[in-house]
mmCIF file of C-alpha atoms and ligand atoms in Angstrom:
data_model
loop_
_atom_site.group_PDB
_atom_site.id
_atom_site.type_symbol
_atom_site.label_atom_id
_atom_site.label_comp_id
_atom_site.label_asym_id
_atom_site.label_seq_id
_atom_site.Cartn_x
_atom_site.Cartn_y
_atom_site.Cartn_z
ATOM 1 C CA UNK A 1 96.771 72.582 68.614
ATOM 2 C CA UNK A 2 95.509 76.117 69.010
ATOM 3 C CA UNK A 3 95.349 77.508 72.255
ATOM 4 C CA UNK A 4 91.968 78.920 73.658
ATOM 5 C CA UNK A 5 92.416 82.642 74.254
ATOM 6 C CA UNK A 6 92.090 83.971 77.833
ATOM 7 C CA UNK A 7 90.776 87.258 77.592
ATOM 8 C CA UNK A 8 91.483 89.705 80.344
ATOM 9 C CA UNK A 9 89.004 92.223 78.940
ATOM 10 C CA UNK A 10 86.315 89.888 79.328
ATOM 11 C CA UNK A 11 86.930 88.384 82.364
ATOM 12 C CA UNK A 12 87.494 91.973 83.239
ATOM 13 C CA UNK A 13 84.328 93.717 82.695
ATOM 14 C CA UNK A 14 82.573 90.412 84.220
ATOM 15 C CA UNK A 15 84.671 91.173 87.217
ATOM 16 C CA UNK A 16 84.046 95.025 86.812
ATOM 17 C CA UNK A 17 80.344 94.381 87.014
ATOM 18 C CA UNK A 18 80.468 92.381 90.012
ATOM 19 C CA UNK A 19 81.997 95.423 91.589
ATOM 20 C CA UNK A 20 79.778 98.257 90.472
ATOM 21 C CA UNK A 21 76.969 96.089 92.009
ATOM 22 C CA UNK A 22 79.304 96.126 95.448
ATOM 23 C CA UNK A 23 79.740 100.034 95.247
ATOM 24 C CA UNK A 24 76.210 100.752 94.367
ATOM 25 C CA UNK A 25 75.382 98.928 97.321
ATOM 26 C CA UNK A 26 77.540 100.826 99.156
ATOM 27 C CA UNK A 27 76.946 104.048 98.316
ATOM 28 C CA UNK A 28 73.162 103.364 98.796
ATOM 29 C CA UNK A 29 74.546 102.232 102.403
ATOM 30 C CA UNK A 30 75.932 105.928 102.603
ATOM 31 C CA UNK A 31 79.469 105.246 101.448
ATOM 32 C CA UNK A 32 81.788 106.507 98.345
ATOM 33 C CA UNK A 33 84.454 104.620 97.634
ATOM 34 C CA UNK A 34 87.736 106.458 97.066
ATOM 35 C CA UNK A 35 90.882 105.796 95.271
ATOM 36 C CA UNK A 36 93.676 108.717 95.292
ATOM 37 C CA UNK A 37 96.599 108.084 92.436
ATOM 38 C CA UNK A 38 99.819 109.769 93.044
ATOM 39 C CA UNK A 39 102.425 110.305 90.337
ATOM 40 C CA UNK A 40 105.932 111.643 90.189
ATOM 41 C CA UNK A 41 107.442 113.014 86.893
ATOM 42 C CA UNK A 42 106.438 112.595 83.094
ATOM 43 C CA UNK A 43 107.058 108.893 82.413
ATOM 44 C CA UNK A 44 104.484 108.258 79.421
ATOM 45 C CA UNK A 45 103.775 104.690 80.019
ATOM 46 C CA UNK A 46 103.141 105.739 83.890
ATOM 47 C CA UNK A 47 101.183 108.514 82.859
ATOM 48 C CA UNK A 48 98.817 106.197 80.870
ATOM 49 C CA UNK A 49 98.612 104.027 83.193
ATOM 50 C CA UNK A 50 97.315 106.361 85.944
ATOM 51 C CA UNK A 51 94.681 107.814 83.319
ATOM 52 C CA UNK A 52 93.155 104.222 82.771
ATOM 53 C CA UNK A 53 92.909 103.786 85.930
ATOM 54 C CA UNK A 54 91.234 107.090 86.895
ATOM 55 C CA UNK A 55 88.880 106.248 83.983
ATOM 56 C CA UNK A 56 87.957 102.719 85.647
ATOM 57 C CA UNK A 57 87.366 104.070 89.323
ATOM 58 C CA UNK A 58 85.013 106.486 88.137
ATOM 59 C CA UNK A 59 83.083 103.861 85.646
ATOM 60 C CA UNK A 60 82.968 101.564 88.647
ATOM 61 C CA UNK A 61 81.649 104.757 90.877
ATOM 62 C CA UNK A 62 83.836 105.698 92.764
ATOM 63 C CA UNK A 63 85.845 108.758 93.960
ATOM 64 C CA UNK A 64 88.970 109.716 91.812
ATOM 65 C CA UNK A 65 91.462 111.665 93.271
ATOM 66 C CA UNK A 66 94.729 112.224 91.082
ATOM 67 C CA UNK A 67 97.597 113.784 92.370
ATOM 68 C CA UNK A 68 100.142 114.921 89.742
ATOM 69 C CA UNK A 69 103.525 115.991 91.429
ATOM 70 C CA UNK A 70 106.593 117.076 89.420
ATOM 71 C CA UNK A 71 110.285 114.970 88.935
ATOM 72 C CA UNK A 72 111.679 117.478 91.310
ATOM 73 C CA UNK A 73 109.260 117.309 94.459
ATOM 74 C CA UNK A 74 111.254 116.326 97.679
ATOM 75 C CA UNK A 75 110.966 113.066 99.787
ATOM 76 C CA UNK A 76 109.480 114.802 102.721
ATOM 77 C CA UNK A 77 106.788 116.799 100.365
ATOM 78 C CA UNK A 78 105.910 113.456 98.732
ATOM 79 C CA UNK A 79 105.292 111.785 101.885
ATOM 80 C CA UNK A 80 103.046 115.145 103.256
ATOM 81 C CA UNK A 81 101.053 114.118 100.662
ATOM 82 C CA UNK A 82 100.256 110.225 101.521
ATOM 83 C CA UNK A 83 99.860 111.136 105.108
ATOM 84 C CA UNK A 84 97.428 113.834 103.866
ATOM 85 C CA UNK A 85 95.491 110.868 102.387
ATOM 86 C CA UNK A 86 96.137 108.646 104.934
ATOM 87 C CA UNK A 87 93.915 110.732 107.203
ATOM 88 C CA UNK A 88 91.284 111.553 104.432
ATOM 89 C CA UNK A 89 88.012 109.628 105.341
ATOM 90 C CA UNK A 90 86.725 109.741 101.805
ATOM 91 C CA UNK A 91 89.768 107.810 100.584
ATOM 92 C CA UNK A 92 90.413 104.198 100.741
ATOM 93 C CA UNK A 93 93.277 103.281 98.851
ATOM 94 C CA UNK A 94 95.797 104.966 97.909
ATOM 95 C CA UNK A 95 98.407 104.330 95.228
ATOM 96 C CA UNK A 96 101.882 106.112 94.753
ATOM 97 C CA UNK A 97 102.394 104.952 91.117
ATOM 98 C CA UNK A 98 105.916 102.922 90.691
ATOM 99 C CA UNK A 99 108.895 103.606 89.260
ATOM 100 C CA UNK A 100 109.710 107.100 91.597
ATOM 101 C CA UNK A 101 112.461 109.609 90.908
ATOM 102 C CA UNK A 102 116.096 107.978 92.005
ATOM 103 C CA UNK A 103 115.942 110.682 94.375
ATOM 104 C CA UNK A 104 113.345 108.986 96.684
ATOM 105 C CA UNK A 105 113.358 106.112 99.182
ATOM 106 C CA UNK A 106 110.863 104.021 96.979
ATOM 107 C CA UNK A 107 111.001 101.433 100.256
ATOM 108 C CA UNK A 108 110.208 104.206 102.413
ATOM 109 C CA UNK A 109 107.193 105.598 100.628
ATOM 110 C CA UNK A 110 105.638 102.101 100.424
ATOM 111 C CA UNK A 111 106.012 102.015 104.343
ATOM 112 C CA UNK A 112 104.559 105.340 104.954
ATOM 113 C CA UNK A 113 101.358 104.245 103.124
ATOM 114 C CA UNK A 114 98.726 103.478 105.897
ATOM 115 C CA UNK A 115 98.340 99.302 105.468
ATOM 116 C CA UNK A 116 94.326 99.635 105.591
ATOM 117 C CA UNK A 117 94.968 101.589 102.624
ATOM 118 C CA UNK A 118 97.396 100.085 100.662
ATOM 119 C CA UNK A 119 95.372 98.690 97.406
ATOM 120 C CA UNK A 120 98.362 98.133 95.898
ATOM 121 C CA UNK A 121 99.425 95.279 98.323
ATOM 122 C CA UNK A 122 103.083 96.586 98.633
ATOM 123 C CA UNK A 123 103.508 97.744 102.510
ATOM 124 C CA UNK A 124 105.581 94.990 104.173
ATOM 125 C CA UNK A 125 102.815 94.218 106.768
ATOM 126 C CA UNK A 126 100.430 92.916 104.311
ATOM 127 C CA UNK A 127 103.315 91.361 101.822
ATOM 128 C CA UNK A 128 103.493 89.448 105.002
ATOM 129 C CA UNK A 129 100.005 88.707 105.553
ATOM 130 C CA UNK A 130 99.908 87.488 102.178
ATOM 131 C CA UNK A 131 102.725 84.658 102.843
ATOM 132 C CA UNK A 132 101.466 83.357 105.600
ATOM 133 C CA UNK A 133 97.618 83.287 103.874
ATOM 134 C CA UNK A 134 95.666 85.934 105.992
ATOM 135 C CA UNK A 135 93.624 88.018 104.606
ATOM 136 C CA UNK A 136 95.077 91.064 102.968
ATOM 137 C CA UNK A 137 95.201 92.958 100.010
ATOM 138 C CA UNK A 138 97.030 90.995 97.459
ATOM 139 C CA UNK A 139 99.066 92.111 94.719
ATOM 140 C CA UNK A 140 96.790 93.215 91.841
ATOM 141 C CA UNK A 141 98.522 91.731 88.904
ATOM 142 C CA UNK A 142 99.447 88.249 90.749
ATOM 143 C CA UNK A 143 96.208 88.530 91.939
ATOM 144 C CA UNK A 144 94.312 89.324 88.796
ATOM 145 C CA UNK A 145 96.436 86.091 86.860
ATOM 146 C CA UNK A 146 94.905 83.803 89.890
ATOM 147 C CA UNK A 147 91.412 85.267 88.785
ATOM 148 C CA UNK A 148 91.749 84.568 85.211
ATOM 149 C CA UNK A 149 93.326 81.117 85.796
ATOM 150 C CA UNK A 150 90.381 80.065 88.464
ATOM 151 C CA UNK A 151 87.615 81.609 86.206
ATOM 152 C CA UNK A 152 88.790 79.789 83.003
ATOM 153 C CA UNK A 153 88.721 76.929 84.471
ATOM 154 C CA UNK A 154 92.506 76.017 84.991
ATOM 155 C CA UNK A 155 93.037 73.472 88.026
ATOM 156 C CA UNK A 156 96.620 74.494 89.789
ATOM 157 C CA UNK A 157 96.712 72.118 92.563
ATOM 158 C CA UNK A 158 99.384 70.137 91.675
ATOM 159 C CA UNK A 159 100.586 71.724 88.809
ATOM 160 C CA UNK A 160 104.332 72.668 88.248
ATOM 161 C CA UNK A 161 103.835 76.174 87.831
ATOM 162 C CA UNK A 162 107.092 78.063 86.843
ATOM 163 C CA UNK A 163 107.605 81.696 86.799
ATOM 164 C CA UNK A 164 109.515 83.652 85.234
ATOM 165 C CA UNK A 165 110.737 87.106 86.868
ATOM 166 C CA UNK A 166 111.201 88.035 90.809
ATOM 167 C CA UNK A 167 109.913 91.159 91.179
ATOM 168 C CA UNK A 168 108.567 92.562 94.322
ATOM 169 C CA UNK A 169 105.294 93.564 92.607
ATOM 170 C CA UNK A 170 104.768 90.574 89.894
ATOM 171 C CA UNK A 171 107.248 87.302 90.228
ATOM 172 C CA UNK A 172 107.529 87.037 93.976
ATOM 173 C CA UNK A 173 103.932 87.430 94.854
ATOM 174 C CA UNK A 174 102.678 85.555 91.755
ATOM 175 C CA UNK A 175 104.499 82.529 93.307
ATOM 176 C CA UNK A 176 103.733 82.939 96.501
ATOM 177 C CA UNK A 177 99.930 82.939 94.887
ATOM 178 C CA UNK A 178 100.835 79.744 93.078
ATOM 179 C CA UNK A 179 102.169 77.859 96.037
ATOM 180 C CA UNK A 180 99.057 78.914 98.009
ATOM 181 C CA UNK A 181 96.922 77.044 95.918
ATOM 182 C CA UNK A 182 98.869 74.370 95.924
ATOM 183 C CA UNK A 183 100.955 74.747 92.786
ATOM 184 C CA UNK A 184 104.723 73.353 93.052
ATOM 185 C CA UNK A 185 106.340 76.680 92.070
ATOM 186 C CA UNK A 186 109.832 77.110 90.521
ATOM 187 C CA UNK A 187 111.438 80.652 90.260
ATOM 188 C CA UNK A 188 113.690 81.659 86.937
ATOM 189 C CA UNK A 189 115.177 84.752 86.780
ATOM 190 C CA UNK A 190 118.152 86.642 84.944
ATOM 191 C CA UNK A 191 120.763 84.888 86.167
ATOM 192 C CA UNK A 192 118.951 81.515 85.778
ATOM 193 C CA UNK A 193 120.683 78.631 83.988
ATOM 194 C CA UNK A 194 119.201 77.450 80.836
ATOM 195 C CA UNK A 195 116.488 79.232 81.694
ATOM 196 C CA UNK A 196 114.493 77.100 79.359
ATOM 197 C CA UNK A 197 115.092 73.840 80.215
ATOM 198 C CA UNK A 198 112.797 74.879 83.212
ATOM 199 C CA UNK A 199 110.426 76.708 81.351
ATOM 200 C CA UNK A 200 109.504 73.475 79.476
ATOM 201 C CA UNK A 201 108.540 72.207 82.373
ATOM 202 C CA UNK A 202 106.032 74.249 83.113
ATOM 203 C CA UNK A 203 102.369 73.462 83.274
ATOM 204 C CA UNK A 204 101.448 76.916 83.727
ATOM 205 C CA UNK A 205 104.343 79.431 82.963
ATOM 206 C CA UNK A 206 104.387 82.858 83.952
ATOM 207 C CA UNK A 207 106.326 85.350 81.654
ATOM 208 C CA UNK A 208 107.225 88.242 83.911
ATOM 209 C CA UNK A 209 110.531 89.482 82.176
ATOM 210 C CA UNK A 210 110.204 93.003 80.221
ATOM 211 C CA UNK A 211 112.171 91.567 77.390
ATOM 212 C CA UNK A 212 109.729 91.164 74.073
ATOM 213 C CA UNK A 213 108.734 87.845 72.657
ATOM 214 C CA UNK A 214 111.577 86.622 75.213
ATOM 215 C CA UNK A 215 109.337 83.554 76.100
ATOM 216 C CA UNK A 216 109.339 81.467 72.323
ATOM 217 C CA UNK A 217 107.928 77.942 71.480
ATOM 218 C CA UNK A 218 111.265 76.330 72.158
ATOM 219 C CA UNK A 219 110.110 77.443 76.031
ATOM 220 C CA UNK A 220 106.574 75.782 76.125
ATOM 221 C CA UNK A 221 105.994 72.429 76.974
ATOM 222 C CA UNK A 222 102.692 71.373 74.332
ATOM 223 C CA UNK A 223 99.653 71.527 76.208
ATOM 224 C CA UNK A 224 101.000 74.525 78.739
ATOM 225 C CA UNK A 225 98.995 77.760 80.079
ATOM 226 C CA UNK A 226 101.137 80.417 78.972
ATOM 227 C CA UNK A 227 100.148 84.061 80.877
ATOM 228 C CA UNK A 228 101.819 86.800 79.215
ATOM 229 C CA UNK A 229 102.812 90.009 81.728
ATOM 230 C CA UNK A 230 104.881 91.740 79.334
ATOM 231 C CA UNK A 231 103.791 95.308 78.344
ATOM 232 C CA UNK A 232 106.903 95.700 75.467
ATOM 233 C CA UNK A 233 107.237 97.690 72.067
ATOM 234 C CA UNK A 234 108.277 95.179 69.160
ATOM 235 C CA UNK A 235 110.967 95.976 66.734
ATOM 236 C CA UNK A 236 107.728 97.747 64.720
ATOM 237 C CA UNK A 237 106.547 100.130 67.761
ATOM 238 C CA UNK A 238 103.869 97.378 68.130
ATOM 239 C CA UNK A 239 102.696 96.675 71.385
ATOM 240 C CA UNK A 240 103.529 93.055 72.483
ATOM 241 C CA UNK A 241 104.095 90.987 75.351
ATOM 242 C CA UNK A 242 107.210 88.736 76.795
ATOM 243 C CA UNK A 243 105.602 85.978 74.930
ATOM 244 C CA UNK A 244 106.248 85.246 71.056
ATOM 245 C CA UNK A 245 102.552 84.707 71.016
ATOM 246 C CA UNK A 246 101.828 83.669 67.275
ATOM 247 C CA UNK A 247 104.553 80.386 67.534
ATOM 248 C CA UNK A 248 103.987 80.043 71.542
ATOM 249 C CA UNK A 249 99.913 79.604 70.844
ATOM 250 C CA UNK A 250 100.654 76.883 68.746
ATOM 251 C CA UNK A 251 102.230 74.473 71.226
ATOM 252 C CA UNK A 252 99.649 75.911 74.309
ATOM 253 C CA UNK A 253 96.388 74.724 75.662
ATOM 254 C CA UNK A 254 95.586 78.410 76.353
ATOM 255 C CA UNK A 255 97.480 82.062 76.196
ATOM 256 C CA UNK A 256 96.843 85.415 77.133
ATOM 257 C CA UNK A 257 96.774 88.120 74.463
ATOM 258 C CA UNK A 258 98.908 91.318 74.682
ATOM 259 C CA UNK A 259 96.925 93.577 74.687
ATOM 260 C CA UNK A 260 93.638 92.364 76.231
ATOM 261 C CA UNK A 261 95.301 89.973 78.428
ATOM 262 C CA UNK A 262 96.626 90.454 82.153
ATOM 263 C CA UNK A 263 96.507 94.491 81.694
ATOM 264 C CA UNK A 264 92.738 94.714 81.873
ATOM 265 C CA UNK A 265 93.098 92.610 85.476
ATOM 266 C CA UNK A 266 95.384 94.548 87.518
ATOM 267 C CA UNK A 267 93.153 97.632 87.107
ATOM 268 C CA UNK A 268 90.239 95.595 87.501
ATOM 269 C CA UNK A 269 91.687 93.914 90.807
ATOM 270 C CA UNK A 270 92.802 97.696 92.119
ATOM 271 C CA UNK A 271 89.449 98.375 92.072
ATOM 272 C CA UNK A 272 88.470 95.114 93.788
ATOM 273 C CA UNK A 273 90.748 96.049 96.695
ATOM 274 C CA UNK A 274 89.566 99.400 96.666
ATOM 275 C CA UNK A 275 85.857 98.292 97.082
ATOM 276 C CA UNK A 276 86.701 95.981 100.326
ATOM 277 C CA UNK A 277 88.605 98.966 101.706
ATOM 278 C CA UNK A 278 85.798 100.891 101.714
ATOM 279 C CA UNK A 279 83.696 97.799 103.011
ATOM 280 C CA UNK A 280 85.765 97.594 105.812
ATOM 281 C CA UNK A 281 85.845 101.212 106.593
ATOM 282 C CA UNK A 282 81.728 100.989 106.245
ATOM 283 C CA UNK A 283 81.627 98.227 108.825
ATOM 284 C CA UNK A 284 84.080 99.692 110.831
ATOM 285 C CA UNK A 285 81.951 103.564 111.150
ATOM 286 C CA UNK A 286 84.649 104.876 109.434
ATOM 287 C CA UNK A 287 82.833 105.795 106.060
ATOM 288 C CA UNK A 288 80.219 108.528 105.178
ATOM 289 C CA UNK A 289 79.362 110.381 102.342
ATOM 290 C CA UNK A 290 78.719 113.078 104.547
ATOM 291 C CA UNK A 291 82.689 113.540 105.064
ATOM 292 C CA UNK A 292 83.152 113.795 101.576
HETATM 293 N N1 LIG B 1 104.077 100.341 88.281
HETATM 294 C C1 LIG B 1 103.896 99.263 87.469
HETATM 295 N N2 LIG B 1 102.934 98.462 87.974
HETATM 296 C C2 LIG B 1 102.498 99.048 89.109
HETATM 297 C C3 LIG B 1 101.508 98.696 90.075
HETATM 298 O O1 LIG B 1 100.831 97.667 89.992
HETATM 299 N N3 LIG B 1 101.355 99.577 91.097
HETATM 300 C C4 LIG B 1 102.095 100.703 91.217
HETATM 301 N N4 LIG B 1 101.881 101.481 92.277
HETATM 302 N N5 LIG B 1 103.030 101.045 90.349
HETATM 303 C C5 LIG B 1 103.224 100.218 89.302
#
């Protein structure tokens, strides 16, 4: 067997045009979007990252604001900043891009982000809305894998979905996701114990590790879903995922690529939360172009 291909940059731009039709609309209603990046320091994968996603707010039409700040800025100067956006009207999400300097309360910075603006889906208050299943903004990778599952097709109910990875931005939530629609969800981490005897169990397995081609055929059950979050350099400079995707697509039913797989979706899914931020604010009377 030869797994079918799920293609983030597909799903993607289908997703991406859904939007632009939301923030035309909007704008025609007399409100701009806004999304305001903040980064620390000189990290190069960071720094891509924030230019791809200036690049897709202002395809979608929206409002770009990017804040650069250097390694050195203080805690209290970083937070001036977020509670500078906080209050801006034309902004409506706002996203202080992750890892930060040692030297700063990562925690605390998440906090000080105002919830109704947090895109990102990382202030406590709405990681809690999201595990008891109210309405929030969720997680955009976690949230972007639940797209691409649902829109290819995938039934989860009932499915032994295992993931593997506990981070606070990808494994936890991605579970949590799971669970919600009714997946029976098993966590494997670092310190797991053969960590693949689970992974074979999976009918949809979730590689959230940071170690390359980690995830190998000898961890797929035949007939799995197999969603690849790695972002990794191979032993070639090659960009590849935590999946060993050329043996791993031979045993799946379907695979995500690296690239064109889950990246694509958390950028398109920022933007997604960014659009019913500024829906909210519109319905709300907090919006106007004229504020701009
Ligand atoms: N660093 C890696 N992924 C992310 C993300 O989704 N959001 C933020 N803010 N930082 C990140």
């Amino acid at each position: 067997m030869t797994a079918k291909v799920i293609s983030g940059v597909e799903i993607g731009k289908e997703i991406r045009d859904e939007i632009k039709v939301g923030v035309d609309k909007l704008i025609d209603s007399g409100c701009k979007p806004g999304l305001a990046v903040i980064l620390v320091g000189e990290d190069p994968a960071s720094q891509t990252y924030v230019k791809n996603k200036e690049k897709s707010s202002i395809q979608a039409g929206m409002k770009s604001e990017q804040i650069k700040l250097p390694e050195t800025i203080s805690q209290k100067e970083l937070l001036e900043h977020v509670e500078k956006l906080n209050n801006d009207v034309s902004i409506h999400g706002i996203l202080v891009q992750l890892p930060l300097p040692s030297h700063i309360d990562e925690d605390l910075v998440i906090k000080s982000i105002s919830p109704d603006k947090d895109v990102d889906g990382f202030h406590p208050q709405n990681v809690g809305k999201m595990i008891i299943g109210q309405e929030t903004f969720l997680p955009c990778t976690p949230h972007g894998i639940m797209e691409m599952l649902e829109r290819s097709g995938i039934d989860i109910a009932g499915k032994h979905a295992v993931v593997i990875g506990r981070s606070n931005i990808v494994g936890k939530p991605m579970g949590q996701l799971l669970l919600q629609k009714d997946a029976t969800v098993t966590y494997c981490h670092s310190k797991t114990k053969n960590l693949a005897s689970f992974a074979k169990q999976a009918d949809i397995l979730i590689a959230a590790i940071g170690k390359a081609k980690f995830v190998t055929d000898e961890y797929v059950k035949e007939g799995a879903v197999v969603i690849d979050v790695g972002m990794n350099r191979d032993e070639n400079g090659k960009l590849c995922g935590d999946v060993d995707y050329d043996s791993v697509k031979e045993v799946a039913s379907a695979i995500t690529p690296v690239p064109g797989g889950v990246g694509p979706m958390t950028i398109t899914m920022l933007l997604k939360n960014t659009l019913l931020s500024a829906e909210i604010a519109q319905r709300e009377g907090k919006c106007s172009l004229l504020q701009e």
